């Protein structure tokens, strides 16, 4: 038995999330089918984590075990990557396949994750970026958003920013850094007057809808609906009802997983 680590990217717009769900099209289902076809044996993957419907990934990771060493050796690294990409749809791209030790656990070995959320400030619709970014028609107070974000950095109970149906036993997470950038990641499709904001979150783990709810709350600060100082009270309340809306999935990207 040999264990492998698969790194891949995907546009989540047309999938019901990463994790397998009956009677719905998911990224995991297509990855497993492609691996099984290439390796000529039934393959099941273990996920490093989950992404919700519509969320994207720049470097998602899964592990899988194979029984037939011979089958793997014939199509290792670049070759197996080419074969998988030839089978998978255009919005899923395998980056690499690497052998790892049988002791490695793709979920339990994670030390940090980084997510990026993209916002487009524009009064006009952008037909090229609709599935890739959250468009907000009015300006945001970026300095107020930065000030508010500082209250969230550190080890806290993030119940207020977690989906109410989360089954996580503990809602405590260490949010290591929140960084704001204003460079547009899609300069070719940037229309006149557009302004882009990316918010990058690095932490030791994230709860269901945590990043999207934080973004929705920071946008409320940027719209002057609440003050930066209100974030301290929202965090302390441990009540999802007091936080802002859950930002659309289309603007969220899993950027990297660190082991």
XYZ file of C-alpha atoms in Angstrom:
259
model
C 0.000 0.000 0.000
C 1.398 3.405 -1.008
C 0.146 6.871 -0.047
C 0.087 9.885 -2.351
C -0.648 13.577 -1.997
C -2.625 15.279 -4.774
C -2.599 19.077 -5.158
C -5.217 20.650 -7.393
C -7.129 23.858 -8.126
C -10.755 24.367 -9.050
C -13.400 26.924 -9.869
C -16.223 25.986 -7.506
C -18.983 27.894 -9.311
C -20.657 24.802 -10.755
C -20.102 22.338 -7.895
C -21.949 21.550 -4.679
C -18.747 21.975 -2.710
C -15.652 19.818 -2.438
C -16.927 16.947 -0.289
C -18.987 14.119 -1.807
C -22.770 14.516 -1.527
C -25.336 12.038 -2.871
C -27.134 13.070 -6.073
C -25.038 16.237 -6.415
C -21.934 17.011 -8.449
C -18.917 17.622 -6.228
C -15.200 18.045 -6.839
C -14.334 14.999 -4.705
C -16.552 12.754 -6.810
C -14.844 13.798 -10.049
C -11.339 13.534 -8.569
C -12.026 9.999 -7.326
C -13.476 8.913 -10.666
C -10.484 10.290 -12.557
C -7.970 8.652 -10.200
C -9.787 5.325 -10.401
C -9.751 5.469 -14.190
C -6.048 6.339 -14.440
C -4.875 3.872 -11.779
C -7.247 1.050 -12.761
C -8.463 0.506 -9.214
C -11.087 2.020 -6.949
C -9.593 5.090 -5.254
C -11.039 7.043 -2.335
C -9.488 10.309 -1.221
C -9.207 11.931 2.207
C -9.681 15.703 2.190
C -7.466 18.258 3.925
C -10.674 20.168 4.625
C -13.933 21.224 3.007
C -15.083 24.090 0.840
C -18.740 25.022 0.429
C -20.798 25.289 -2.730
C -19.364 27.970 -5.015
C -16.050 28.360 -3.144
C -12.822 28.048 -5.157
C -9.354 26.655 -4.397
C -5.923 27.586 -5.716
C -4.126 24.725 -3.959
C -6.387 22.135 -2.379
C -4.888 18.858 -1.145
C -6.140 15.296 -0.737
C -4.401 12.039 0.043
C -5.110 8.628 -1.406
C -3.770 5.097 -1.013
C -3.215 2.623 -3.820
C -2.687 -1.099 -3.617
C -0.932 -1.619 -6.928
C 2.558 -0.150 -6.869
C 3.067 -1.191 -10.476
C 0.094 0.830 -11.684
C 1.362 3.958 -9.943
C 4.910 3.566 -11.258
C 3.754 3.597 -14.855
C 2.072 6.961 -14.490
C 3.834 8.862 -11.752
C 4.269 12.648 -11.293
C 4.062 14.559 -14.620
C 2.526 11.664 -16.519
C -0.264 10.962 -14.050
C -0.908 14.707 -13.787
C -1.331 14.942 -17.561
C -3.637 11.930 -17.585
C -5.830 13.287 -14.810
C -6.076 16.706 -16.453
C -7.084 15.031 -19.686
C -10.055 13.403 -17.922
C -11.179 16.140 -15.529
C -13.402 19.041 -16.675
C -11.833 22.387 -17.547
C -12.618 23.954 -14.157
C -10.568 21.401 -12.168
C -6.788 21.306 -12.661
C -4.333 18.879 -11.060
C -1.085 20.621 -10.115
C 0.972 17.702 -8.804
C 0.925 14.139 -7.493
C 3.630 13.208 -4.996
C 4.348 10.140 -2.926
C 4.317 10.629 0.853
C 4.819 8.451 3.900
C 2.056 6.181 5.141
C 2.197 8.035 8.473
C 1.205 11.337 6.856
C -2.357 12.521 7.524
C -3.540 15.250 5.153
C -6.134 16.533 7.633
C -4.473 16.115 11.046
C -1.046 17.331 9.885
C -2.285 20.789 8.813
C -0.585 23.627 10.712
C -2.088 26.653 8.938
C -4.435 27.579 6.114
C -4.740 30.769 4.102
C -7.950 31.967 2.444
C -8.357 35.004 0.194
C -11.626 36.850 -0.357
C -12.023 39.103 -3.412
C -14.281 42.170 -3.576
C -14.912 44.324 -6.636
C -16.168 47.853 -5.964
C -17.990 48.884 -9.109
C -21.324 50.379 -10.105
C -21.342 48.364 -13.313
C -21.758 44.635 -13.777
C -18.683 42.751 -14.938
C -19.628 39.786 -17.146
C -16.165 38.240 -16.868
C -15.862 38.159 -13.068
C -19.396 37.353 -11.911
C -18.508 33.865 -10.610
C -15.118 34.890 -9.219
C -15.635 37.967 -7.063
C -18.220 39.789 -4.916
C -19.284 43.028 -6.590
C -20.329 45.863 -4.287
C -21.683 48.984 -6.022
C -20.669 51.610 -3.447
C -17.267 52.641 -1.971
C -16.030 51.078 1.269
C -14.069 52.702 4.096
C -10.981 50.498 3.872
C -9.215 52.061 6.857
C -12.223 51.368 9.085
C -12.250 47.768 7.871
C -8.554 47.398 8.686
C -9.135 48.796 12.183
C -12.052 46.403 12.745
C -10.049 43.383 11.570
C -7.422 43.961 14.261
C -10.000 42.993 16.916
C -10.308 39.520 15.355
C -6.634 38.608 15.138
C -5.571 36.149 17.816
C -7.048 33.147 19.590
C -10.776 33.624 20.135
C -14.113 31.840 20.304
C -15.550 32.581 16.835
C -19.100 31.363 17.514
C -20.506 34.708 16.314
C -18.837 34.171 12.932
C -19.686 30.504 12.524
C -22.653 28.950 10.711
C -25.405 28.143 13.204
C -25.520 24.522 12.005
C -21.788 23.927 12.536
C -21.021 20.651 14.293
C -17.563 21.742 15.500
C -17.060 20.776 19.155
C -14.907 23.832 19.858
C -15.387 27.200 18.185
C -11.984 28.463 19.336
C -9.558 29.220 16.517
C -6.287 31.131 16.217
C -6.615 33.753 13.483
C -2.959 34.574 12.882
C -3.225 37.387 10.357
C -5.688 39.434 8.284
C -4.144 41.351 5.399
C -5.781 43.799 2.974
C -4.528 44.383 -0.577
C -5.863 46.659 -3.326
C -4.151 45.209 -6.402
C -6.635 43.667 -8.854
C -5.869 39.970 -9.505
C -7.708 40.164 -12.852
C -6.264 43.340 -14.483
C -7.341 42.293 -17.978
C -11.007 42.268 -16.937
C -10.911 45.373 -14.779
C -13.302 47.956 -16.184
C -12.933 51.725 -15.937
C -13.626 52.943 -12.404
C -13.377 49.484 -10.829
C -11.548 49.023 -7.521
C -10.500 45.648 -6.150
C -9.941 44.628 -2.538
C -8.541 41.287 -1.453
C -8.661 40.211 2.192
C -6.299 37.399 3.158
C -6.879 35.296 6.278
C -4.291 32.951 7.803
C -5.187 30.744 10.762
C -4.688 27.360 12.355
C -8.175 26.362 11.226
C -11.497 27.818 10.164
C -15.115 27.103 11.085
C -17.959 26.645 8.622
C -18.629 29.978 6.865
C -16.245 31.733 9.264
C -14.272 33.674 6.644
C -17.383 34.649 4.690
C -19.178 35.898 7.826
C -16.132 37.907 8.905
C -15.996 39.442 5.416
C -19.703 40.285 5.528
C -19.223 41.958 8.906
C -16.140 43.889 7.764
C -18.093 45.132 4.743
C -20.779 46.408 7.146
C -18.006 48.382 8.854
C -16.835 49.664 5.465
C -20.398 50.826 4.749
C -20.521 52.631 8.137
C -23.393 50.450 9.330
C -21.361 49.466 12.392
C -18.122 50.790 13.901
C -14.717 49.058 14.097
C -15.125 48.862 17.872
C -18.365 46.913 17.492
C -16.309 43.899 16.405
C -15.145 43.411 20.003
C -18.748 43.178 21.208
C -19.802 40.907 18.346
C -16.921 38.542 19.104
C -17.715 38.523 22.832
C -21.428 37.869 22.254
C -20.825 34.356 20.857
C -24.083 34.742 18.942
C -24.290 34.349 15.139
C -27.303 36.702 15.018
C -25.247 39.757 15.981
C -22.656 39.418 13.213
C -23.061 40.575 9.616
C -24.290 38.686 6.603
C -22.437 35.710 5.155
C -20.608 37.034 2.088
C -21.247 35.198 -1.214
C -19.246 32.039 -1.798
C -18.022 33.180 -5.213
C -15.446 35.576 -3.736
C -13.704 33.011 -1.505
C -10.531 31.099 -2.418
C -8.524 28.546 -0.464
C -5.052 29.873 -1.239
C -2.753 27.405 0.524
C -2.486 24.689 3.147
C 0.692 24.611 5.235
C 2.089 21.466 6.893
